[in-house]
C-alpha positions as MATLAB code, in Angstrom:
seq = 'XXXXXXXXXXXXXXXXXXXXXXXXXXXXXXXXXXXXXXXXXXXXXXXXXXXXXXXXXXXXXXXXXXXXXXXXXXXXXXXXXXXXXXXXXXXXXXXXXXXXXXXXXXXXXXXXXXXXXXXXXXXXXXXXXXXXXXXXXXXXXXXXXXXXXXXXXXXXXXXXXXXXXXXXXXXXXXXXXXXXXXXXXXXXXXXXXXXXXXXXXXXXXXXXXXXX';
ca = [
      -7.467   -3.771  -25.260;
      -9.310   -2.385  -22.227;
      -8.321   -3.367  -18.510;
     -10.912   -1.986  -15.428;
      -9.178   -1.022  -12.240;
     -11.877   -1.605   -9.430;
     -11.196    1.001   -6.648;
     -12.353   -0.442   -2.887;
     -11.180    0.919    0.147;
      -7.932    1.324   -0.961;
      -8.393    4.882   -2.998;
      -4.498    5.895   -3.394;
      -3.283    6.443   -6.695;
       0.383    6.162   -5.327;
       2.078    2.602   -4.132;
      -1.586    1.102   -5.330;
      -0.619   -2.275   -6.382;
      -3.605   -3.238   -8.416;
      -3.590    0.338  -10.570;
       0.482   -0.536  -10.807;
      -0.960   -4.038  -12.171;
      -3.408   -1.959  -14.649;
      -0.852    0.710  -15.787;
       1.462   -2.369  -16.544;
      -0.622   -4.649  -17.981;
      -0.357   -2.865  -21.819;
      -4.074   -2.277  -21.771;
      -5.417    1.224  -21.751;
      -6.746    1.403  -17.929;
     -10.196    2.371  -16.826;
     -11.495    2.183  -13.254;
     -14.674    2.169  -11.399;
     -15.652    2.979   -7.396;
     -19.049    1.387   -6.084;
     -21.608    3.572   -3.931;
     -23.274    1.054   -1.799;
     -25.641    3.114    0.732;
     -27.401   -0.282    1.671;
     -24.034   -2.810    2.178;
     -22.451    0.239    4.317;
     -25.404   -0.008    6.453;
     -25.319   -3.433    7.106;
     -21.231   -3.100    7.984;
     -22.418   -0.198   10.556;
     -21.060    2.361    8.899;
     -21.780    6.077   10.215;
     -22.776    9.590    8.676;
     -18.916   10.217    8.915;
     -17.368    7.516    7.515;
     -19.788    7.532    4.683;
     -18.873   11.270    3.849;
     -14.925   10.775    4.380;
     -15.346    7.747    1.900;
     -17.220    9.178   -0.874;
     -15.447   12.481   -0.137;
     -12.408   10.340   -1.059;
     -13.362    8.710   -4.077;
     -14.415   12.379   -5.468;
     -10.541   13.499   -4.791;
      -9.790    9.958   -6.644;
     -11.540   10.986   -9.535;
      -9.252   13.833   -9.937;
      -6.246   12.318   -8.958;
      -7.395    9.563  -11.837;
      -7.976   12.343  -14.478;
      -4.704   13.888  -14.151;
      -3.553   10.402  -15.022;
      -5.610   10.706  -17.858;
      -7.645    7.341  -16.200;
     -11.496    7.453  -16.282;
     -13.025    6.538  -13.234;
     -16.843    5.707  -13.282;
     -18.862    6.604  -10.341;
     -21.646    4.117   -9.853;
     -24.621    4.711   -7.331;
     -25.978    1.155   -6.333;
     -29.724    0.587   -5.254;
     -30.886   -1.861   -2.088;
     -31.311   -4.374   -4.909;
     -28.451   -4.095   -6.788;
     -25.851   -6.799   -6.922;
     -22.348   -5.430   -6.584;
     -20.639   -8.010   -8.446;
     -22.961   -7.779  -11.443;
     -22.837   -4.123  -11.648;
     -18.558   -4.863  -12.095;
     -19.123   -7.839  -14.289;
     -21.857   -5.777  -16.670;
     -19.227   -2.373  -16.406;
     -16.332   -4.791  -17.546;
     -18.672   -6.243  -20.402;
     -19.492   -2.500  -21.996;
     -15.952   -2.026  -21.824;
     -15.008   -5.517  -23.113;
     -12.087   -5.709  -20.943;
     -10.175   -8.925  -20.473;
      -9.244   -7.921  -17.496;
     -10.278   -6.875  -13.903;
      -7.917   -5.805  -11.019;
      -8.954   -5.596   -7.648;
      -7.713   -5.559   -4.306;
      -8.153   -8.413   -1.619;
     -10.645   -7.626    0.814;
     -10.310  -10.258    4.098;
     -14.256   -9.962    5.196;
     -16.268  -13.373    4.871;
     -19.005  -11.313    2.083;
     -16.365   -9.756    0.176;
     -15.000  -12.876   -0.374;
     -18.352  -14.379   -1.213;
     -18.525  -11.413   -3.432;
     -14.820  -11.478   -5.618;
     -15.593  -15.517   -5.783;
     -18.950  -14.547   -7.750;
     -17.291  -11.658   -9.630;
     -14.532  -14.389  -10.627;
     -17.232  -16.819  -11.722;
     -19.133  -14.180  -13.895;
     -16.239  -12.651  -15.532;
     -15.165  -15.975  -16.590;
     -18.241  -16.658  -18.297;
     -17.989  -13.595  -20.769;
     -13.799  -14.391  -21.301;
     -12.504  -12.076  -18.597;
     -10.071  -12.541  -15.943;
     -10.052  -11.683  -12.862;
      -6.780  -10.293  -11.360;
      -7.093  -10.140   -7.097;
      -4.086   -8.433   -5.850;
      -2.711   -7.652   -2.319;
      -2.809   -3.851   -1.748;
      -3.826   -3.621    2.373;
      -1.307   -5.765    3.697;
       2.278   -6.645    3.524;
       1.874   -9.969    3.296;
      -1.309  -12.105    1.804;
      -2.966  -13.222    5.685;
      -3.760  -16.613    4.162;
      -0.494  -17.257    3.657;
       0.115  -17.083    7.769;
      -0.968  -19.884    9.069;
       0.392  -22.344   12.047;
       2.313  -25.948   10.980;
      -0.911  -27.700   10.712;
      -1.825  -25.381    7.953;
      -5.026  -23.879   10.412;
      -4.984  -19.722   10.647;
      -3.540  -18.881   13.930;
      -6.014  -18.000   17.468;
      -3.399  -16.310   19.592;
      -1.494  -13.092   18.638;
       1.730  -14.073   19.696;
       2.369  -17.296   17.396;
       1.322  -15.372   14.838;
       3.281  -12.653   15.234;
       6.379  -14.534   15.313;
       5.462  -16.169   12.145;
       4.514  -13.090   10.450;
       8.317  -11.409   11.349;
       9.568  -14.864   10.242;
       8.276  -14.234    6.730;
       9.298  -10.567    6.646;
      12.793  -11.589    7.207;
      12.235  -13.852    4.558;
      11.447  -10.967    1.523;
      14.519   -8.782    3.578;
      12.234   -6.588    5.642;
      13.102   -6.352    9.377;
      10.262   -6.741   11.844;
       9.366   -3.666   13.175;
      10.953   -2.550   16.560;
       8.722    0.062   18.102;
       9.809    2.727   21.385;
       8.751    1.857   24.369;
       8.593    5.031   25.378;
       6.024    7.408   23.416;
       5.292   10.797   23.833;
       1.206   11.288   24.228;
      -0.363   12.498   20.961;
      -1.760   15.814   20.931;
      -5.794   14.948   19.978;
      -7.615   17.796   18.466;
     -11.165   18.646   19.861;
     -12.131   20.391   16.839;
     -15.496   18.325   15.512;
     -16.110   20.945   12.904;
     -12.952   20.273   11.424;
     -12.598   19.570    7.133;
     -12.056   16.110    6.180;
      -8.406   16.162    4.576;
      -8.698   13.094    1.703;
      -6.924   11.956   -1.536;
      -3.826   10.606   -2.045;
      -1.587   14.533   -1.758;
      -3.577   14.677    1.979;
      -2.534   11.310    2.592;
       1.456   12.020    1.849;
       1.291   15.624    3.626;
       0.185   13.456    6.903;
       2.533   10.918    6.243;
       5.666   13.339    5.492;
       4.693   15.234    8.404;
       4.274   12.123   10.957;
       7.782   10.689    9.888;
       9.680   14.230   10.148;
       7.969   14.980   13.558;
       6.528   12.052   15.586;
       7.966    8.538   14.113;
      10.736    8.233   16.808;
       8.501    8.472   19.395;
       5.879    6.204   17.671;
       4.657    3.052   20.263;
];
């Protein structure tokens, strides 16, 4: 049996909860990343963040193939539909399953509710998984059941739950040193999930104390 992996914005191959949900499921994993020139216009996206991204899926490709994973590439058009592209790449690999992250933005969930819909029609499920946040943000919500409108309230009820799964809410210094910003434009993009630890590894042996 196949399973298909869909790669969004979260492109790490380490701590990735819906590749953990692949890798487990018994299936042999494939996974697919979406070029979408005309949605990232629409969501503003700049000449930047466009490179970094597709920069980024490029290092996931290797990071994928070292796993032995295949990840296909796929260039959409203006016209093409996002969701069928998935459902007709899930088809030609007649996966029964699709694992995705959960994406928070009113057209991606328009989106996953179609790609639900369609892979259910040809006998495949889809499997949405929480990979961008600690807890599921639908989940927070006030007494009434309504999402939360000011910070605070929901604040407290989002330390209230992380006490709940034994994580303590975070306790930050009040006292920061400034960051030193580089002025360098012409600097390289560092992406992929090895330039993602370094920076990580190097922020918690020399700056987290300090961190506000």
């Amino acid at each position: 049996m196949n399973c298909l992996v869909w790669f969004r914005h979260d492109l790490r191959v380490i701590d990735q909860p819906a590749l953990d949900a692949g890798l487990a499921s018994g299936s042999d994993v494939h996974a697919i990343a979406l070029l979408s020139p005309a949605i990232w216009k629409q969501h503003g996206w700049g000449p930047n963040r466009i490179n970094w991204y597709v920069e980024s899926v490029h290092a996931l490709e290797r990071d994928l193939a070292a796993m032995d994973i295949p990840l296909s590439i796929v260039h959409l058009d203006d016209n093409d539909n996002p969701a069928e592209s998935i459902v007709r790449h899930a088809a030609s690999l007649n996966a029964t399953e699709v694992m995705f992250g959960i994406e928070a933005g009113v057209n991606e969930q328009k989106r996953d509710a179609l790609v639900t819909h369609l892979l259910s029609q040809q006998g495949c499920t889809a499997v949405p998984i929480v990979t961008e946040t600690i807890l599921p943000l639908s989940d927070i919500r006030t007494k009434a059941g309504t999402y939360f409108k000011v910070y605070t309230p929901f604040r407290n009820a989002w330390d209230a739950q992380l006490e709940q799964i034994g994580i303590a809410p975070a306790n930050p210094a009040r006292h920061a040193a400034p960051a030193k910003i580089s002025t360098n434009d012409n600097a390289p993009w560092t992406v992929g999930t090895s330039a993602a630890l370094l920076q990580l590894n190097t922020f918690i042996d020399n700056r987290v104390t300090a961190y506000k």
